[in-house]
Structure formats: C-alpha cells, structure tokens
CSV table of N, CA and C in Angstrom, one decimal:
chain,number,residue,atom,x,y,z
A,644,LEU,N,4.5,109.0,316.9
A,644,LEU,CA,3.3,109.0,316.1
A,644,LEU,C,3.0,107.5,315.8
A,645,PHE,N,1.8,107.1,316.2
A,645,PHE,CA,1.4,105.7,316.0
A,645,PHE,C,-0.1,105.6,315.7
A,646,SER,N,-0.4,104.4,315.2
A,646,SER,CA,-1.8,104.0,314.9
A,646,SER,C,-2.0,102.7,315.5
A,647,VAL,N,-3.3,102.3,315.7
A,647,VAL,CA,-3.6,101.0,316.2
A,647,VAL,C,-4.3,100.2,315.2
A,648,VAL,N,-3.9,98.9,315.0
A,648,VAL,CA,-4.6,98.0,314.0
A,648,VAL,C,-4.9,96.8,314.8
A,649,ARG,N,-6.2,96.4,314.9
A,649,ARG,CA,-6.6,95.2,315.6
A,649,ARG,C,-7.4,94.3,314.7
A,650,GLU,N,-6.9,93.0,314.6
A,650,GLU,CA,-7.7,91.9,314.0
A,650,GLU,C,-8.2,92.3,312.6
A,651,SER,N,-7.4,92.9,311.8
A,651,SER,CA,-7.8,93.4,310.5
A,651,SER,C,-6.8,92.9,309.4
A,652,THR,N,-7.1,93.0,308.1
A,652,THR,CA,-6.2,92.6,307.1
A,652,THR,C,-5.8,93.9,306.3
A,653,ILE,N,-4.5,94.1,306.1
A,653,ILE,CA,-4.0,95.3,305.4
A,653,ILE,C,-3.2,94.7,304.3
A,654,HIS,N,-3.6,95.0,303.1
A,654,HIS,CA,-2.9,94.6,301.8
A,654,HIS,C,-1.7,95.4,301.5
A,655,SER,N,-0.9,95.0,300.5
A,655,SER,CA,0.2,95.7,300.2
A,655,SER,C,0.0,97.1,299.7
A,656,GLU,N,0.9,98.0,299.9
A,656,GLU,CA,0.8,99.4,299.6
A,656,GLU,C,-0.3,100.2,300.2
A,657,ALA,N,-1.0,99.6,301.2
A,657,ALA,CA,-2.0,100.4,301.9
A,657,ALA,C,-1.3,101.2,302.9
A,658,ARG,N,-1.7,102.4,303.1
A,658,ARG,CA,-1.0,103.3,304.1
A,658,ARG,C,-2.0,103.8,305.1
A,659,ILE,N,-1.5,103.8,306.4
A,659,ILE,CA,-2.2,104.2,307.5
A,659,ILE,C,-1.5,105.4,308.2
A,660,GLY,N,-2.2,106.5,308.3
A,660,GLY,CA,-1.5,107.7,308.9
A,660,GLY,C,-1.5,107.7,310.4
A,661,PRO,N,-0.9,108.7,311.0
A,661,PRO,CA,-0.8,108.8,312.4
A,661,PRO,C,-2.2,108.9,313.1
A,662,PHE,N,-2.2,108.3,314.3
A,662,PHE,CA,-3.3,108.5,315.3
A,662,PHE,C,-4.6,107.9,314.7
A,663,SER,N,-4.5,106.9,313.8
A,663,SER,CA,-5.7,106.3,313.3
A,663,SER,C,-5.9,104.9,314.0
A,664,HIS,N,-7.1,104.5,314.0
A,664,HIS,CA,-7.5,103.2,314.7
A,664,HIS,C,-8.3,102.3,313.6
A,665,ILE,N,-7.7,101.2,313.3
A,665,ILE,CA,-8.2,100.3,312.4
A,665,ILE,C,-8.8,99.1,313.2
A,666,ARG,N,-10.0,99.0,313.4
A,666,ARG,CA,-10.7,98.1,314.3
A,666,ARG,C,-11.0,96.8,313.7
A,667,SER,N,-11.3,95.8,314.5
A,667,SER,CA,-11.5,94.4,314.1
A,667,SER,C,-12.5,94.3,312.9
A,668,GLY,N,-12.2,93.3,312.0
A,668,GLY,CA,-13.1,93.0,310.9
A,668,GLY,C,-12.9,93.9,309.7
A,669,THR,N,-11.8,94.7,309.7
A,669,THR,CA,-11.6,95.7,308.6
A,669,THR,C,-10.6,95.0,307.6
A,670,LEU,N,-10.9,95.3,306.3
A,670,LEU,CA,-10.1,94.9,305.2
A,670,LEU,C,-9.7,96.1,304.4
A,671,LEU,N,-8.4,96.4,304.3
A,671,LEU,CA,-7.9,97.5,303.5
A,671,LEU,C,-7.2,96.9,302.3
A,672,ARG,N,-7.7,97.0,301.1
A,672,ARG,CA,-7.1,96.4,299.9
A,672,ARG,C,-5.9,97.3,299.4
A,673,GLU,N,-5.4,96.9,298.3
A,673,GLU,CA,-4.2,97.5,297.8
A,673,GLU,C,-4.4,99.0,297.5
A,674,LYS,N,-3.3,99.8,297.9
A,674,LYS,CA,-3.2,101.2,297.6
A,674,LYS,C,-4.3,102.0,298.3
A,675,VAL,N,-4.8,101.5,299.4
A,675,VAL,CA,-5.8,102.3,300.1
A,675,VAL,C,-5.0,103.3,301.0
A,676,LYS,N,-5.6,104.4,301.2
A,676,LYS,CA,-4.9,105.4,302.1
A,676,LYS,C,-6.0,105.7,303.3
A,677,VAL,N,-5.5,105.5,304.5
A,677,VAL,CA,-6.3,106.0,305.6
A,677,VAL,C,-5.3,107.0,306.3
A,678,GLY,N,-5.7,108.2,306.3
A,678,GLY,CA,-4.9,109.3,306.9
A,678,GLY,C,-4.9,109.4,308.4
A,679,ALA,N,-4.6,110.7,308.8
A,679,ALA,CA,-4.5,110.9,310.3
A,679,ALA,C,-5.9,111.1,310.9
A,680,PHE,N,-5.9,110.6,312.1
A,680,PHE,CA,-7.1,110.7,313.0
A,680,PHE,C,-8.4,110.1,312.4
A,681,CYS,N,-8.3,108.9,311.8
A,681,CYS,CA,-9.4,108.2,311.3
A,681,CYS,C,-9.7,107.0,312.1
A,682,GLU,N,-10.9,106.5,312.1
A,682,GLU,CA,-11.3,105.3,312.7
A,682,GLU,C,-12.1,104.5,311.6
A,683,VAL,N,-11.7,103.2,311.4
A,683,VAL,CA,-12.3,102.4,310.4
A,683,VAL,C,-12.7,101.1,311.2
A,684,LYS,N,-14.0,100.7,311.2
A,684,LYS,CA,-14.4,99.5,311.9
A,684,LYS,C,-15.2,98.6,311.0
A,685,LYS,N,-14.9,97.3,311.1
A,685,LYS,CA,-15.7,96.3,310.4
A,685,LYS,C,-16.2,96.7,309.0
A,686,SER,N,-15.2,97.2,308.2
A,686,SER,CA,-15.4,97.7,306.9
A,686,SER,C,-14.5,97.1,305.9
A,687,THR,N,-14.9,97.1,304.6
A,687,THR,CA,-14.0,96.7,303.5
A,687,THR,C,-13.8,98.0,302.6
A,688,VAL,N,-12.5,98.3,302.5
A,688,VAL,CA,-12.2,99.5,301.7
A,688,VAL,C,-11.4,99.0,300.5
A,689,ASP,N,-12.0,99.1,299.3
A,689,ASP,CA,-11.4,98.5,298.1
A,689,ASP,C,-10.2,99.3,297.5
A,690,THR,N,-9.6,98.8,296.5
A,690,THR,CA,-8.3,99.3,296.0
A,690,THR,C,-8.4,100.8,295.6
A,691,GLY,N,-7.4,101.5,296.0
A,691,GLY,CA,-7.3,102.9,295.6
A,691,GLY,C,-8.2,103.9,296.3
A,692,SER,N,-9.0,103.5,297.2
A,692,SER,CA,-9.9,104.4,297.9
A,692,SER,C,-9.1,105.2,299.0
A,693,LYS,N,-9.6,106.4,299.3
A,693,LYS,CA,-8.9,107.3,300.3
A,693,LYS,C,-9.9,107.8,301.4
A,694,ILE,N,-9.4,107.7,302.6
A,694,ILE,CA,-10.0,108.3,303.7
A,694,ILE,C,-9.0,109.2,304.4
A,695,PRO,N,-8.7,110.4,303.8
A,695,PRO,CA,-7.5,111.1,304.1
A,695,PRO,C,-7.4,111.5,305.6
A,696,HIS,N,-8.5,112.0,306.2
A,696,HIS,CA,-8.3,112.4,307.6
A,696,HIS,C,-9.6,112.8,308.3
A,697,LEU,N,-9.6,112.6,309.6
A,697,LEU,CA,-10.7,113.1,310.5
A,697,LEU,C,-12.0,112.5,310.2
A,698,SER,N,-12.1,111.2,309.9
A,698,SER,CA,-13.4,110.5,309.5
A,698,SER,C,-13.6,109.2,310.3
A,699,TYR,N,-14.8,108.8,310.4
A,699,TYR,CA,-15.3,107.6,311.0
A,699,TYR,C,-16.0,106.8,309.9
A,700,VAL,N,-15.5,105.5,309.6
A,700,VAL,CA,-16.1,104.7,308.7
A,700,VAL,C,-16.4,103.3,309.4
A,701,GLY,N,-17.6,103.0,309.6
A,701,GLY,CA,-18.0,101.8,310.4
A,701,GLY,C,-19.1,101.0,309.6
A,702,ASP,N,-18.9,99.7,309.6
A,702,ASP,CA,-19.9,98.8,309.0
A,702,ASP,C,-20.2,99.2,307.5
A,703,THR,N,-19.1,99.4,306.8
A,703,THR,CA,-19.2,100.0,305.4
A,703,THR,C,-18.5,99.1,304.4
A,704,GLU,N,-19.2,99.0,303.3
A,704,GLU,CA,-18.6,98.4,302.1
A,704,GLU,C,-18.2,99.4,301.1
A,705,MET,N,-16.9,99.7,300.9
A,705,MET,CA,-16.5,100.8,300.0
A,705,MET,C,-15.8,100.2,298.8
A,706,GLY,N,-16.3,100.8,297.6
A,706,GLY,CA,-15.7,100.3,296.4
A,706,GLY,C,-14.4,100.9,296.0
A,707,LYS,N,-13.9,100.8,294.8
A,707,LYS,CA,-12.6,101.2,294.3
A,707,LYS,C,-12.6,102.7,294.0
A,708,ASN,N,-11.5,103.3,294.3
A,708,ASN,CA,-11.2,104.7,294.0
A,708,ASN,C,-12.3,105.7,294.5
A,709,VAL,N,-12.7,105.4,295.8
A,709,VAL,CA,-13.6,106.3,296.4
A,709,VAL,C,-12.8,107.4,297.2
A,710,ASN,N,-13.3,108.6,297.3
A,710,ASN,CA,-12.7,109.6,298.1
A,710,ASN,C,-13.6,110.1,299.2
A,711,ILE,N,-13.2,110.0,300.4
A,711,ILE,CA,-14.0,110.4,301.6
A,711,ILE,C,-13.5,111.7,302.1
A,712,GLY,N,-14.3,112.7,302.1
A,712,GLY,CA,-13.8,114.1,302.6
A,712,GLY,C,-13.7,114.1,304.1
A,713,ALA,N,-12.9,115.0,304.5
A,713,ALA,CA,-12.6,115.2,305.9
A,713,ALA,C,-13.8,115.4,306.8
A,714,GLY,N,-13.9,114.8,307.9
A,714,GLY,CA,-15.0,114.9,308.8
A,714,GLY,C,-16.2,114.1,308.5
A,715,THR,N,-16.1,113.2,307.5
A,715,THR,CA,-17.2,112.4,307.1
A,715,THR,C,-17.4,111.3,308.2
A,716,ILE,N,-18.7,111.0,308.4
A,716,ILE,CA,-19.1,110.0,309.4
A,716,ILE,C,-20.1,109.0,308.8
A,717,THR,N,-19.9,107.7,308.9
A,717,THR,CA,-20.9,106.8,308.5
A,717,THR,C,-21.7,106.5,309.8
A,718,CYS,N,-22.9,106.9,309.9
A,718,CYS,CA,-23.7,106.8,311.1
A,718,CYS,C,-24.5,105.4,311.0
A,719,ASN,N,-23.8,104.5,311.7
A,719,ASN,CA,-24.2,103.1,311.5
A,719,ASN,C,-25.1,102.5,312.6
A,720,TYR,N,-25.4,103.2,313.7
A,720,TYR,CA,-26.1,102.7,314.8
A,720,TYR,C,-27.3,103.6,315.1
A,721,ASP,N,-28.5,103.0,315.1
A,721,ASP,CA,-29.7,103.7,315.3
A,721,ASP,C,-30.2,103.7,316.7
A,722,GLY,N,-29.4,103.2,317.7
A,722,GLY,CA,-29.8,103.1,319.1
A,722,GLY,C,-30.2,101.7,319.4
A,723,VAL,N,-30.5,100.9,318.4
A,723,VAL,CA,-30.9,99.5,318.7
A,723,VAL,C,-30.0,98.5,317.8
A,724,ASN,N,-29.9,98.8,316.5
A,724,ASN,CA,-29.2,98.0,315.6
A,724,ASN,C,-28.1,98.7,314.8
A,725,LYS,N,-27.1,97.9,314.3
A,725,LYS,CA,-26.1,98.5,313.4
A,725,LYS,C,-26.5,98.2,312.0
A,726,HIS,N,-26.3,99.2,311.1
A,726,HIS,CA,-26.7,99.1,309.7
A,726,HIS,C,-25.5,99.3,308.9
A,727,LYS,N,-25.6,98.9,307.6
A,727,LYS,CA,-24.5,99.0,306.7
A,727,LYS,C,-24.6,100.2,305.7
A,728,THR,N,-23.5,100.7,305.4
A,728,THR,CA,-23.4,101.8,304.3
A,728,THR,C,-22.6,101.2,303.2
A,729,VAL,N,-23.1,101.4,302.0
A,729,VAL,CA,-22.4,100.9,300.8
A,729,VAL,C,-22.1,102.1,300.0
A,730,ILE,N,-20.8,102.3,299.6
A,730,ILE,CA,-20.3,103.4,298.8
A,730,ILE,C,-19.6,102.7,297.6
A,731,GLU,N,-20.2,102.9,296.4
A,731,GLU,CA,-19.7,102.2,295.2
A,731,GLU,C,-18.6,102.9,294.5
A,732,ASP,N,-18.0,102.2,293.6
A,732,ASP,CA,-16.7,102.7,292.9
A,732,ASP,C,-16.8,104.1,292.4
A,733,ASP,N,-15.7,104.9,292.6
A,733,ASP,CA,-15.5,106.2,292.1
A,733,ASP,C,-16.4,107.3,292.7
A,734,ALA,N,-17.0,107.0,293.8
A,734,ALA,CA,-17.9,107.9,294.5
A,734,ALA,C,-17.0,109.0,295.2
A,735,PHE,N,-17.5,110.2,295.3
A,735,PHE,CA,-16.8,111.3,296.0
A,735,PHE,C,-17.8,111.8,297.1
A,736,ILE,N,-17.3,111.6,298.3
A,736,ILE,CA,-18.0,112.0,299.5
A,736,ILE,C,-17.5,113.3,300.0
A,737,GLY,N,-18.3,114.4,300.0
A,737,GLY,CA,-17.8,115.7,300.3
A,737,GLY,C,-17.6,115.8,301.9
A,738,SER,N,-16.7,116.8,302.2
A,738,SER,CA,-16.3,116.9,303.6
A,738,SER,C,-17.5,117.1,304.5
A,739,ASN,N,-17.4,116.6,305.7
A,739,ASN,CA,-18.5,116.7,306.7
A,739,ASN,C,-19.8,116.2,306.3
A,740,THR,N,-19.8,115.1,305.5
A,740,THR,CA,-21.0,114.4,305.1
A,740,THR,C,-21.3,113.4,306.2
A,741,MET,N,-22.6,113.3,306.6
A,741,MET,CA,-23.1,112.2,307.4
A,741,MET,C,-23.9,111.3,306.6
A,742,LEU,N,-23.5,110.0,306.5
A,742,LEU,CA,-24.2,109.0,305.8
A,742,LEU,C,-25.0,108.1,306.8
A,743,ILE,N,-26.3,108.3,306.8
A,743,ILE,CA,-27.1,107.6,307.8
A,743,ILE,C,-27.6,106.3,307.2
A,744,ALA,N,-27.0,105.2,307.8
A,744,ALA,CA,-27.2,103.8,307.4
A,744,ALA,C,-28.6,103.4,307.8
A,745,PRO,N,-29.2,102.5,307.1
A,745,PRO,CA,-28.7,101.9,305.8
A,745,PRO,C,-28.9,102.8,304.6
A,746,VAL,N,-27.8,103.0,303.9
A,746,VAL,CA,-27.8,103.9,302.7
A,746,VAL,C,-26.7,103.4,301.7
A,747,ARG,N,-27.0,103.7,300.5
A,747,ARG,CA,-26.1,103.4,299.3
A,747,ARG,C,-25.8,104.6,298.6
A,748,VAL,N,-24.5,104.8,298.3
A,748,VAL,CA,-24.1,105.8,297.4
A,748,VAL,C,-23.6,105.2,296.1
A,749,GLY,N,-24.2,105.5,295.0
A,749,GLY,CA,-23.9,104.8,293.7
A,749,GLY,C,-22.6,105.1,293.1
A,750,LYS,N,-22.3,104.3,292.0
A,750,LYS,CA,-21.1,104.5,291.3
A,750,LYS,C,-20.9,105.9,290.7
A,751,ASN,N,-19.8,106.5,290.9
A,751,ASN,CA,-19.5,107.8,290.4
A,751,ASN,C,-20.4,108.9,290.9
A,752,ALA,N,-21.1,108.7,292.1
A,752,ALA,CA,-22.0,109.6,292.6
A,752,ALA,C,-21.2,110.6,293.5
A,753,THR,N,-21.7,111.7,293.8
A,753,THR,CA,-21.1,112.7,294.7
A,753,THR,C,-22.1,113.2,295.8
A,754,THR,N,-21.6,113.4,297.0
A,754,THR,CA,-22.4,114.1,298.0
A,754,THR,C,-21.8,115.4,298.3
A,755,ALA,N,-22.6,116.5,298.4
A,755,ALA,CA,-22.1,117.8,298.7
A,755,ALA,C,-21.6,117.9,300.1
A,756,ALA,N,-20.6,118.7,300.3
A,756,ALA,CA,-20.1,118.9,301.7
A,756,ALA,C,-21.2,119.4,302.6
A,757,GLY,N,-21.1,118.8,303.8
A,757,GLY,CA,-22.1,119.2,304.9
A,757,GLY,C,-23.4,118.6,304.7
A,758,SER,N,-23.6,117.6,303.9
A,758,SER,CA,-24.9,117.0,303.7
A,758,SER,C,-25.1,115.8,304.7
A,759,VAL,N,-26.4,115.7,305.0
A,759,VAL,CA,-26.8,114.5,305.8
A,759,VAL,C,-27.6,113.6,304.9
A,760,ILE,N,-27.1,112.5,304.5
A,760,ILE,CA,-27.6,111.6,303.5
A,760,ILE,C,-28.4,110.5,304.1
A,761,THR,N,-29.7,110.5,303.9
A,761,THR,CA,-30.6,109.5,304.5
A,761,THR,C,-31.2,108.6,303.5
A,762,LYS,N,-31.1,108.9,302.2
A,762,LYS,CA,-31.7,108.2,301.1
A,762,LYS,C,-30.6,107.7,300.1
A,763,ASP,N,-30.8,106.6,299.4
A,763,ASP,CA,-29.8,106.1,298.5
A,763,ASP,C,-29.6,107.2,297.4
A,764,VAL,N,-28.3,107.3,297.0
A,764,VAL,CA,-27.9,108.2,295.9
A,764,VAL,C,-27.6,107.4,294.6
A,765,PRO,N,-28.4,107.6,293.5
A,765,PRO,CA,-28.2,106.9,292.3
A,765,PRO,C,-26.8,107.1,291.7
A,766,ASP,N,-26.4,106.1,290.8
A,766,ASP,CA,-25.2,106.3,290.1
A,766,ASP,C,-25.1,107.6,289.4
A,767,HIS,N,-23.9,108.2,289.4
A,767,HIS,CA,-23.6,109.4,288.6
A,767,HIS,C,-24.4,110.7,289.1
A,768,ALA,N,-25.1,110.6,290.3
A,768,ALA,CA,-25.9,111.7,290.8
A,768,ALA,C,-25.1,112.5,291.8
A,769,LEU,N,-25.6,113.7,292.0
A,769,LEU,CA,-25.1,114.6,293.1
A,769,LEU,C,-26.2,114.7,294.1
A,770,ALA,N,-25.9,114.4,295.3
A,770,ALA,CA,-26.9,114.6,296.5
A,770,ALA,C,-26.5,115.8,297.3
A,771,ILE,N,-27.4,116.7,297.4
A,771,ILE,CA,-27.2,117.9,298.3
A,771,ILE,C,-28.4,117.9,299.3
A,772,GLU,N,-28.0,118.0,300.5
A,772,GLU,CA,-29.0,118.1,301.6
A,772,GLU,C,-28.6,119.3,302.4
A,773,ARG,N,-29.4,120.3,302.4
A,773,ARG,CA,-29.1,121.5,303.2
A,773,ARG,C,-30.5,122.2,303.5
A,774,THR,N,-30.5,122.7,304.6
A,774,THR,CA,-31.6,123.6,304.9
A,774,THR,C,-31.1,125.0,304.7
A,775,GLU,N,-32.1,125.9,304.6
A,775,GLU,CA,-31.7,127.3,304.3
A,775,GLU,C,-31.1,127.9,305.6
A,776,GLN,N,-30.0,128.6,305.5
A,776,GLN,CA,-29.4,129.2,306.6
A,776,GLN,C,-30.3,130.3,307.2
A,777,LYS,N,-30.4,130.3,308.5
A,777,LYS,CA,-31.3,131.2,309.1
A,777,LYS,C,-30.4,132.2,310.0
A,778,ILE,N,-30.6,133.5,310.0
A,778,ILE,CA,-29.9,134.4,310.8
A,778,ILE,C,-30.9,135.0,311.9
A,779,ILE,N,-30.6,134.8,313.1
A,779,ILE,CA,-31.4,135.4,314.2
A,779,ILE,C,-30.6,136.6,314.7
A,780,GLU,N,-31.1,137.7,314.4
A,780,GLU,CA,-30.4,139.0,314.8
A,780,GLU,C,-30.5,139.2,316.3
A,781,ASP,N,-29.5,139.7,316.9
A,781,ASP,CA,-29.4,140.0,318.3
A,781,ASP,C,-29.7,138.8,319.2
A,782,TRP,N,-29.4,137.6,318.7
A,782,TRP,CA,-29.6,136.4,319.5
A,782,TRP,C,-28.8,136.4,320.8
A,783,ALA,N,-27.5,136.7,320.7
A,783,ALA,CA,-26.7,136.6,321.9
A,783,ALA,C,-27.1,137.6,322.9
A,784,LYS,N,-27.6,138.8,322.5
A,784,LYS,CA,-28.1,139.8,323.4
A,784,LYS,C,-29.3,139.3,324.2
A,785,ARG,N,-30.3,138.8,323.4
A,785,ARG,CA,-31.5,138.3,324.0
A,785,ARG,C,-31.2,137.1,325.0
A,786,LYS,N,-30.3,136.3,324.6
A,786,LYS,CA,-30.0,135.1,325.4
A,786,LYS,C,-29.4,135.6,326.8
A,787,LYS,N,-28.5,136.6,326.7
A,787,LYS,CA,-27.9,137.1,327.9
A,787,LYS,C,-28.9,137.8,328.8
A,788,GLN,N,-29.9,138.5,328.3
A,788,GLN,CA,-30.9,139.1,329.1
A,788,GLN,C,-31.7,138.1,329.8
A,789,LYS,N,-32.0,136.9,329.3
A,789,LYS,CA,-32.7,135.9,330.0
A,789,LYS,C,-32.0,135.4,331.2
A,790,GLU,N,-30.7,135.4,331.1
A,790,GLU,CA,-29.8,134.8,332.2
A,790,GLU,C,-29.8,135.7,333.4
C-alpha cells in the first residue's frame, strides 16, 4: 500500500492514506488527514481538515477543520483556464458534492450531499442543489424496442 507525494510540503502529524496522490504545489498543514484514493493538487489544506477518501481537490484553499465528504470533486478547469475554490474554516462538504470553480464556501457553511455548487455559499449557510427526481416508466423496455 503506497501513496505518491511530489514537490509538496507535509507538516507534522499530517496523515496520508493508501493509494493517494499528493501533487506538486500542495501544502498539508498540521493534523490534516488525506485518506485512501484521494488526489490533492496545488492546494493548501489547513490544520485539522479532513479529506477522508475518494475525492479530488485541486487549486483549492481550504481553511481549518473542514470536512470533505467522500466523492467530492473541486471542478477547477473550464476547458480553457484553471480556477480556484476557497473553502473556509469549519465548512462541511457533503458526499459527492461538485464545487464548480471559481467558488467560495463560507465559514461553518454546509453543502448537501450530491449538490453541484456553482455560486458562493455564505457563512453559516446550507447549500442544496437538486433537481426533482424524475421516473420514466418502462424506459428500459422502450429503449430495447428501438434497438
């Protein structure tokens, strides 16, 4: 079980789990946890923050005591330019959240699991982005008939 760390600074008591990739330009401060199967690129992760597993964090400035839910992605590239994501102290990012940069998540703010965040989230706020679930009856049958 191994991870790769390239041209980055890892402070004391920071932990990196198996199969993670810490890419150039990353700073992991004290007591940061990067769990299994994560990628962190050109980002600062401040003291006590956690990226437990299965997440991509790129071009991000992360405050203290932030929790990143499993499957979270900072979408930093728009096809032309790279943009920055800012996640402030004590924020909680729900599992499978996509943060579409440039975007800021405020202090002590929360994003609901499965949200696609395209607008700044104010301090202490909850951001939920969901469309209504749509059920298409007999879809598989109709699809098969077309083939």
